[in-house]
Amino acid sequence: MDAVKKSLISLHFTVVLLGGTALFSRLVPLTASDITLVRSIFACLALFAFLKIAKDKITLNSKKDYGVAVGLGLLMALHWVTYFAAMQYAGVSVGMIALFTFPVITVLIEPFFERVRLVWQDIVSTLTVIFGVYLIVPETSLENDVTLGVLIGIGSAVLYSFRNLIHRKHFKHYSGAQAMAWQTLVISVLMLPVGSQEIVQASSSSWLMLILLGTVFTALPHALIATSLRHLRAKTFSLIACMQPLYGVLLAVLLLNEKPGWSTLLGGILITSASIYETLNTHKLHNSNNS
């Protein structure tokens, strides 16, 4: 088996792991902020250990980059808290679908960061996502947990979009493992003051779940991404990453016995389709600009 095939298998495995992070919002009986805190601590330790073992550079290049790392860490902390909160309110299937509005949200806010213009296809993608969200929302009242979870999930998508754009503009010269090591360190420091006593009182099974979340489902995927990108194009990674909601929903159905309705599945198909289109279009535009 050649390096490209191995990288493709590794990448699909990585996306399955990333999709699986949503399950822990249901498997661990802690608040979203507590899960985020412990996840970031274990992920931080594992990522810095990986960099040390791989003999990769750990320090950043400049004071400016440390400042960027703090900003990215803050956005990721807010993203992770809202990510887990969305799943706790709406369920994993609906929460994952709501989160994957982020590729289209990214396209809408990208003109504020780079010299790109919206085209009519972007408007169609946006309308498709809005209709997809309409299908997964059971009612317009915030008293409905699913509706509230969807809104929180979209908020998480906005945070993730801003983080990704800033990362691409100011931090892309670092590997995924190195970038996430510093961001998880920032998240750990930021979240430590809001950690509750429930973390200490958590059962041994909950601690095992949190260790798995921080290491196998967080640190490992980012280490694998760094390795895979040596043999695969960024476009390939982005397209396979669009499979994350599919894997997340499948895992929720198999392991949590969730039963998403037809309207939820249709909404998910519309949102994911728009995300795949915008991912393809973004890479096409970047390639034409660089040629």
mmCIF file of C-alpha atoms in Angstrom:
data_model
loop_
_atom_site.group_PDB
_atom_site.id
_atom_site.type_symbol
_atom_site.label_atom_id
_atom_site.label_comp_id
_atom_site.label_asym_id
_atom_site.label_seq_id
_atom_site.Cartn_x
_atom_site.Cartn_y
_atom_site.Cartn_z
ATOM 1 C CA MET A 1 0.000 0.000 0.000
ATOM 2 C CA ASP A 2 1.520 3.359 -1.053
ATOM 3 C CA ALA A 3 1.772 6.470 1.101
ATOM 4 C CA VAL A 4 -1.232 8.185 -0.510
ATOM 5 C CA LYS A 5 -3.589 5.263 0.199
ATOM 6 C CA LYS A 6 -2.335 5.018 3.771
ATOM 7 C CA SER A 7 -2.887 8.760 4.196
ATOM 8 C CA LEU A 8 -6.452 8.505 2.826
ATOM 9 C CA ILE A 9 -7.305 5.690 5.258
ATOM 10 C CA SER A 10 -5.664 7.630 8.078
ATOM 11 C CA LEU A 11 -7.633 10.742 7.135
ATOM 12 C CA HIS A 12 -10.990 8.951 7.128
ATOM 13 C CA PHE A 13 -10.114 7.440 10.516
ATOM 14 C CA THR A 14 -9.237 10.943 11.729
ATOM 15 C CA VAL A 15 -12.594 12.360 10.615
ATOM 16 C CA VAL A 16 -14.430 9.477 12.326
ATOM 17 C CA LEU A 17 -12.588 10.335 15.562
ATOM 18 C CA LEU A 18 -13.418 14.040 15.225
ATOM 19 C CA GLY A 19 -17.061 13.163 14.561
ATOM 20 C CA GLY A 20 -16.991 10.941 17.625
ATOM 21 C CA THR A 21 -16.134 13.844 19.952
ATOM 22 C CA ALA A 22 -19.801 14.826 19.946
ATOM 23 C CA LEU A 23 -20.746 11.552 21.670
ATOM 24 C CA PHE A 24 -18.950 12.621 24.835
ATOM 25 C CA SER A 25 -21.465 15.420 25.375
ATOM 26 C CA ARG A 26 -23.919 12.619 26.184
ATOM 27 C CA LEU A 27 -21.568 10.009 27.641
ATOM 28 C CA VAL A 28 -19.980 12.306 30.249
ATOM 29 C CA PRO A 29 -22.415 13.735 32.867
ATOM 30 C CA LEU A 30 -20.665 17.111 33.160
ATOM 31 C CA THR A 31 -21.367 20.610 31.887
ATOM 32 C CA ALA A 32 -20.045 21.714 28.509
ATOM 33 C CA SER A 33 -17.457 23.983 30.175
ATOM 34 C CA ASP A 34 -16.175 21.192 32.454
ATOM 35 C CA ILE A 35 -15.850 18.772 29.521
ATOM 36 C CA THR A 36 -13.971 21.445 27.564
ATOM 37 C CA LEU A 37 -11.576 22.104 30.447
ATOM 38 C CA VAL A 38 -10.592 18.480 31.005
ATOM 39 C CA ARG A 39 -10.508 17.737 27.269
ATOM 40 C CA SER A 40 -8.096 20.596 26.669
ATOM 41 C CA ILE A 41 -5.780 19.591 29.537
ATOM 42 C CA PHE A 42 -5.382 15.997 28.340
ATOM 43 C CA ALA A 43 -5.130 17.085 24.696
ATOM 44 C CA CYS A 44 -2.481 19.686 25.585
ATOM 45 C CA LEU A 45 -0.331 17.154 27.475
ATOM 46 C CA ALA A 46 -0.640 14.578 24.680
ATOM 47 C CA LEU A 47 0.136 17.063 21.880
ATOM 48 C CA PHE A 48 3.222 18.523 23.556
ATOM 49 C CA ALA A 49 4.401 14.962 24.293
ATOM 50 C CA PHE A 50 3.865 14.090 20.611
ATOM 51 C CA LEU A 51 5.913 17.115 19.499
ATOM 52 C CA LYS A 52 8.697 16.151 21.909
ATOM 53 C CA ILE A 53 8.773 12.509 20.780
ATOM 54 C CA ALA A 54 8.640 13.501 17.094
ATOM 55 C CA LYS A 55 11.435 16.025 17.775
ATOM 56 C CA ASP A 56 9.346 18.766 16.203
ATOM 57 C CA LYS A 57 9.799 22.388 17.149
ATOM 58 C CA ILE A 58 7.672 23.382 20.154
ATOM 59 C CA THR A 59 8.283 27.114 20.531
ATOM 60 C CA LEU A 60 6.658 29.693 18.272
ATOM 61 C CA ASN A 61 8.583 32.076 16.021
ATOM 62 C CA SER A 62 7.649 35.465 17.478
ATOM 63 C CA LYS A 63 5.807 37.368 20.197
ATOM 64 C CA LYS A 64 3.145 38.181 17.629
ATOM 65 C CA ASP A 65 2.528 34.469 17.067
ATOM 66 C CA TYR A 66 2.060 33.909 20.796
ATOM 67 C CA GLY A 67 -0.540 36.676 20.738
ATOM 68 C CA VAL A 68 -2.276 35.021 17.784
ATOM 69 C CA ALA A 69 -2.212 31.689 19.672
ATOM 70 C CA VAL A 70 -3.982 33.338 22.616
ATOM 71 C CA GLY A 71 -6.677 34.742 20.326
ATOM 72 C CA LEU A 72 -7.152 31.415 18.551
ATOM 73 C CA GLY A 73 -7.279 29.606 21.895
ATOM 74 C CA LEU A 74 -9.990 31.966 23.139
ATOM 75 C CA LEU A 75 -12.102 31.348 20.029
ATOM 76 C CA MET A 76 -11.562 27.583 20.314
ATOM 77 C CA ALA A 77 -12.536 27.618 24.005
ATOM 78 C CA LEU A 78 -15.821 29.353 23.178
ATOM 79 C CA HIS A 79 -16.313 27.047 20.181
ATOM 80 C CA TRP A 80 -15.795 23.864 22.217
ATOM 81 C CA VAL A 81 -18.095 24.987 25.041
ATOM 82 C CA THR A 82 -20.900 25.892 22.627
ATOM 83 C CA TYR A 83 -20.205 22.722 20.593
ATOM 84 C CA PHE A 84 -20.829 20.445 23.583
ATOM 85 C CA ALA A 85 -23.733 22.590 24.809
ATOM 86 C CA ALA A 86 -25.442 22.298 21.401
ATOM 87 C CA MET A 87 -25.214 18.493 21.562
ATOM 88 C CA GLN A 88 -26.524 18.425 25.135
ATOM 89 C CA TYR A 89 -29.568 20.482 24.201
ATOM 90 C CA ALA A 90 -30.375 19.227 20.694
ATOM 91 C CA GLY A 91 -28.798 15.771 20.579
ATOM 92 C CA VAL A 92 -25.713 14.715 18.653
ATOM 93 C CA SER A 93 -27.376 14.314 15.241
ATOM 94 C CA VAL A 94 -29.006 17.751 15.157
ATOM 95 C CA GLY A 95 -26.061 19.451 16.876
ATOM 96 C CA MET A 96 -23.566 18.087 14.346
ATOM 97 C CA ILE A 97 -25.720 19.233 11.431
ATOM 98 C CA ALA A 98 -26.070 22.729 12.942
ATOM 99 C CA LEU A 99 -22.301 22.982 13.435
ATOM 100 C CA PHE A 100 -21.620 22.122 9.795
ATOM 101 C CA THR A 101 -23.145 25.358 8.640
ATOM 102 C CA PHE A 102 -19.618 26.728 9.222
ATOM 103 C CA PRO A 103 -18.258 26.308 5.639
ATOM 104 C CA VAL A 104 -21.056 28.528 4.308
ATOM 105 C CA ILE A 105 -20.704 30.957 7.241
ATOM 106 C CA THR A 106 -16.976 31.112 6.452
ATOM 107 C CA VAL A 107 -17.743 32.112 2.853
ATOM 108 C CA LEU A 108 -20.060 34.886 4.079
ATOM 109 C CA ILE A 109 -17.493 36.448 6.448
ATOM 110 C CA GLU A 110 -14.381 35.757 4.344
ATOM 111 C CA PRO A 111 -14.647 39.072 2.405
ATOM 112 C CA PHE A 112 -13.828 40.868 5.683
ATOM 113 C CA PHE A 113 -10.509 38.967 5.848
ATOM 114 C CA GLU A 114 -9.435 38.516 2.241
ATOM 115 C CA ARG A 115 -10.018 40.095 -1.176
ATOM 116 C CA VAL A 116 -12.857 37.866 -2.270
ATOM 117 C CA ARG A 117 -16.357 38.700 -3.422
ATOM 118 C CA LEU A 118 -19.594 36.852 -2.904
ATOM 119 C CA VAL A 119 -21.140 35.434 -6.068
ATOM 120 C CA TRP A 120 -24.721 34.351 -6.708
ATOM 121 C CA GLN A 121 -23.830 30.710 -6.012
ATOM 122 C CA ASP A 122 -22.848 31.708 -2.465
ATOM 123 C CA ILE A 123 -26.282 33.245 -1.962
ATOM 124 C CA VAL A 124 -27.893 30.002 -3.185
ATOM 125 C CA SER A 125 -25.724 28.031 -0.724
ATOM 126 C CA THR A 126 -26.773 30.366 2.081
ATOM 127 C CA LEU A 127 -30.468 29.987 1.243
ATOM 128 C CA THR A 128 -30.002 26.199 1.065
ATOM 129 C CA VAL A 129 -28.463 26.190 4.549
ATOM 130 C CA ILE A 130 -31.246 28.417 5.913
ATOM 131 C CA PHE A 131 -33.853 26.015 4.543
ATOM 132 C CA GLY A 132 -31.880 23.068 5.949
ATOM 133 C CA VAL A 133 -31.851 24.724 9.380
ATOM 134 C CA TYR A 134 -35.591 25.373 9.065
ATOM 135 C CA LEU A 135 -36.119 21.636 8.531
ATOM 136 C CA ILE A 136 -34.151 20.576 11.628
ATOM 137 C CA VAL A 137 -35.750 23.164 13.942
ATOM 138 C CA PRO A 138 -38.977 21.744 15.448
ATOM 139 C CA GLU A 139 -40.434 25.145 16.441
ATOM 140 C CA THR A 140 -39.351 28.780 16.691
ATOM 141 C CA SER A 141 -39.581 28.974 20.485
ATOM 142 C CA LEU A 142 -36.346 29.094 22.497
ATOM 143 C CA GLU A 143 -38.151 27.117 25.193
ATOM 144 C CA ASN A 144 -37.691 24.098 22.928
ATOM 145 C CA ASP A 145 -34.329 22.483 23.750
ATOM 146 C CA VAL A 146 -33.721 21.341 20.175
ATOM 147 C CA THR A 147 -34.293 24.845 18.789
ATOM 148 C CA LEU A 148 -32.002 26.313 21.445
ATOM 149 C CA GLY A 149 -29.387 23.664 20.674
ATOM 150 C CA VAL A 150 -29.507 24.473 16.947
ATOM 151 C CA LEU A 151 -28.974 28.187 17.633
ATOM 152 C CA ILE A 152 -26.074 27.415 19.977
ATOM 153 C CA GLY A 153 -24.646 25.085 17.298
ATOM 154 C CA ILE A 154 -24.826 27.856 14.686
ATOM 155 C CA GLY A 155 -23.139 30.205 17.166
ATOM 156 C CA SER A 156 -20.406 27.589 17.578
ATOM 157 C CA ALA A 157 -20.074 27.436 13.789
ATOM 158 C CA VAL A 158 -19.588 31.227 13.647
ATOM 159 C CA LEU A 159 -16.833 31.032 16.267
ATOM 160 C CA TYR A 160 -15.171 28.162 14.407
ATOM 161 C CA SER A 161 -15.334 30.097 11.127
ATOM 162 C CA PHE A 162 -13.602 33.133 12.647
ATOM 163 C CA ARG A 163 -10.979 30.867 14.226
ATOM 164 C CA ASN A 164 -10.277 29.115 10.911
ATOM 165 C CA LEU A 165 -9.977 32.352 8.937
ATOM 166 C CA ILE A 166 -7.594 33.910 11.481
ATOM 167 C CA HIS A 167 -5.622 30.661 11.604
ATOM 168 C CA ARG A 168 -5.321 30.562 7.807
ATOM 169 C CA LYS A 169 -4.212 34.189 7.631
ATOM 170 C CA HIS A 170 -1.774 34.311 10.568
ATOM 171 C CA PHE A 171 -0.943 30.780 11.803
ATOM 172 C CA LYS A 172 -0.893 28.367 8.847
ATOM 173 C CA HIS A 173 2.923 28.137 8.882
ATOM 174 C CA TYR A 174 2.663 25.844 11.936
ATOM 175 C CA SER A 175 1.740 22.142 11.795
ATOM 176 C CA GLY A 176 -1.691 21.056 13.026
ATOM 177 C CA ALA A 177 -0.172 19.377 16.072
ATOM 178 C CA GLN A 178 1.941 22.393 17.043
ATOM 179 C CA ALA A 179 -0.896 24.862 16.479
ATOM 180 C CA MET A 180 -3.382 22.811 18.512
ATOM 181 C CA ALA A 181 -0.845 22.180 21.288
ATOM 182 C CA TRP A 182 -0.603 25.906 21.978
ATOM 183 C CA GLN A 183 -4.325 26.501 21.507
ATOM 184 C CA THR A 184 -5.241 23.727 23.955
ATOM 185 C CA LEU A 185 -2.762 25.213 26.436
ATOM 186 C CA VAL A 186 -4.555 28.566 26.149
ATOM 187 C CA ILE A 187 -7.956 26.840 26.499
ATOM 188 C CA SER A 188 -6.772 25.035 29.652
ATOM 189 C CA VAL A 189 -5.607 28.283 31.254
ATOM 190 C CA LEU A 190 -8.774 30.172 30.271
ATOM 191 C CA MET A 191 -11.179 27.442 31.418
ATOM 192 C CA LEU A 192 -9.428 26.585 34.698
ATOM 193 C CA PRO A 193 -11.141 29.383 36.722
ATOM 194 C CA VAL A 194 -14.627 28.203 35.639
ATOM 195 C CA GLY A 195 -14.090 24.514 36.398
ATOM 196 C CA SER A 196 -16.610 23.151 38.887
ATOM 197 C CA GLN A 197 -16.323 20.777 41.824
ATOM 198 C CA GLU A 198 -18.207 18.185 39.783
ATOM 199 C CA ILE A 199 -14.996 17.399 37.880
ATOM 200 C CA VAL A 200 -13.287 16.159 41.045
ATOM 201 C CA GLN A 201 -16.397 14.209 42.027
ATOM 202 C CA ALA A 202 -16.766 12.560 38.598
ATOM 203 C CA SER A 203 -16.803 8.765 38.495
ATOM 204 C CA SER A 204 -13.844 6.705 37.291
ATOM 205 C CA SER A 205 -15.764 5.826 34.099
ATOM 206 C CA SER A 206 -16.302 9.543 33.394
ATOM 207 C CA TRP A 207 -12.586 10.188 33.872
ATOM 208 C CA LEU A 208 -11.785 7.364 31.474
ATOM 209 C CA MET A 209 -14.121 8.930 28.911
ATOM 210 C CA LEU A 210 -12.458 12.324 29.382
ATOM 211 C CA ILE A 211 -8.983 10.839 28.944
ATOM 212 C CA LEU A 212 -10.153 9.158 25.719
ATOM 213 C CA LEU A 213 -11.713 12.418 24.527
ATOM 214 C CA GLY A 214 -8.558 14.451 25.153
ATOM 215 C CA THR A 215 -6.049 11.944 23.777
ATOM 216 C CA VAL A 216 -7.569 9.504 21.262
ATOM 217 C CA PHE A 217 -10.362 11.785 19.972
ATOM 218 C CA THR A 218 -8.546 15.147 20.077
ATOM 219 C CA ALA A 219 -4.748 14.938 20.178
ATOM 220 C CA LEU A 220 -4.440 11.867 17.923
ATOM 221 C CA PRO A 221 -6.572 13.271 15.041
ATOM 222 C CA HIS A 222 -4.557 16.506 14.935
ATOM 223 C CA ALA A 223 -1.310 14.543 14.903
ATOM 224 C CA LEU A 224 -2.674 12.337 12.094
ATOM 225 C CA ILE A 225 -3.799 15.384 10.092
ATOM 226 C CA ALA A 226 -0.266 16.763 10.189
ATOM 227 C CA THR A 227 1.062 13.438 8.894
ATOM 228 C CA SER A 228 -1.632 12.976 6.212
ATOM 229 C CA LEU A 229 -1.126 16.409 4.685
ATOM 230 C CA ARG A 230 2.426 15.449 3.750
ATOM 231 C CA HIS A 231 0.958 13.164 1.068
ATOM 232 C CA LEU A 232 -2.495 14.672 0.365
ATOM 233 C CA ARG A 233 -3.714 17.991 -0.957
ATOM 234 C CA ALA A 234 -5.521 20.360 1.407
ATOM 235 C CA LYS A 235 -8.576 20.094 -0.860
ATOM 236 C CA THR A 236 -8.731 16.326 -0.272
ATOM 237 C CA PHE A 237 -8.589 16.868 3.470
ATOM 238 C CA SER A 238 -11.347 19.497 3.358
ATOM 239 C CA LEU A 239 -13.678 17.283 1.317
ATOM 240 C CA ILE A 240 -13.180 14.253 3.557
ATOM 241 C CA ALA A 241 -13.695 16.521 6.583
ATOM 242 C CA CYS A 242 -17.170 17.260 5.205
ATOM 243 C CA MET A 243 -17.981 13.623 6.048
ATOM 244 C CA GLN A 244 -17.735 14.468 9.753
ATOM 245 C CA PRO A 245 -21.470 15.124 10.305
ATOM 246 C CA LEU A 246 -22.301 11.855 8.504
ATOM 247 C CA TYR A 247 -19.934 9.898 10.730
ATOM 248 C CA GLY A 248 -21.195 11.752 13.812
ATOM 249 C CA VAL A 249 -24.842 10.989 13.036
ATOM 250 C CA LEU A 250 -24.057 7.318 12.299
ATOM 251 C CA LEU A 251 -22.189 6.965 15.596
ATOM 252 C CA ALA A 252 -25.080 8.642 17.456
ATOM 253 C CA VAL A 253 -27.572 6.238 15.858
ATOM 254 C CA LEU A 254 -25.434 3.163 16.590
ATOM 255 C CA LEU A 255 -24.097 4.022 20.049
ATOM 256 C CA LEU A 256 -26.639 6.434 21.542
ATOM 257 C CA ASN A 257 -29.743 5.012 19.867
ATOM 258 C CA GLU A 258 -30.690 8.420 18.452
ATOM 259 C CA LYS A 259 -33.399 8.329 15.785
ATOM 260 C CA PRO A 260 -33.281 11.468 13.635
ATOM 261 C CA GLY A 261 -36.483 12.082 11.674
ATOM 262 C CA TRP A 262 -36.775 12.503 7.920
ATOM 263 C CA SER A 263 -36.888 16.307 8.148
ATOM 264 C CA THR A 264 -33.650 16.274 10.173
ATOM 265 C CA LEU A 265 -31.961 13.967 7.670
ATOM 266 C CA LEU A 266 -33.137 16.065 4.706
ATOM 267 C CA GLY A 267 -31.965 19.239 6.434
ATOM 268 C CA GLY A 268 -28.623 17.572 7.082
ATOM 269 C CA ILE A 269 -28.269 16.554 3.430
ATOM 270 C CA LEU A 270 -28.995 20.127 2.265
ATOM 271 C CA ILE A 271 -26.546 21.693 4.746
ATOM 272 C CA THR A 272 -23.801 19.151 4.019
ATOM 273 C CA SER A 273 -24.302 19.509 0.246
ATOM 274 C CA ALA A 274 -23.914 23.284 0.501
ATOM 275 C CA SER A 275 -20.808 22.781 2.650
ATOM 276 C CA ILE A 276 -19.241 20.424 0.093
ATOM 277 C CA TYR A 277 -20.007 22.843 -2.749
ATOM 278 C CA GLU A 278 -18.453 25.806 -0.916
ATOM 279 C CA THR A 279 -15.417 23.698 0.010
ATOM 280 C CA LEU A 280 -14.866 22.787 -3.649
ATOM 281 C CA ASN A 281 -15.472 26.355 -4.795
ATOM 282 C CA THR A 282 -13.123 27.830 -2.192
ATOM 283 C CA HIS A 283 -10.240 25.634 -3.314
ATOM 284 C CA LYS A 284 -10.997 26.420 -6.976
ATOM 285 C CA LEU A 285 -10.833 30.158 -6.246
ATOM 286 C CA HIS A 286 -7.622 29.872 -4.217
ATOM 287 C CA ASN A 287 -5.988 27.827 -6.971
ATOM 288 C CA SER A 288 -6.979 30.383 -9.641
ATOM 289 C CA ASN A 289 -5.678 33.248 -7.482
ATOM 290 C CA ASN A 290 -2.357 31.478 -6.952
ATOM 291 C CA SER A 291 -1.850 30.541 -10.622
#
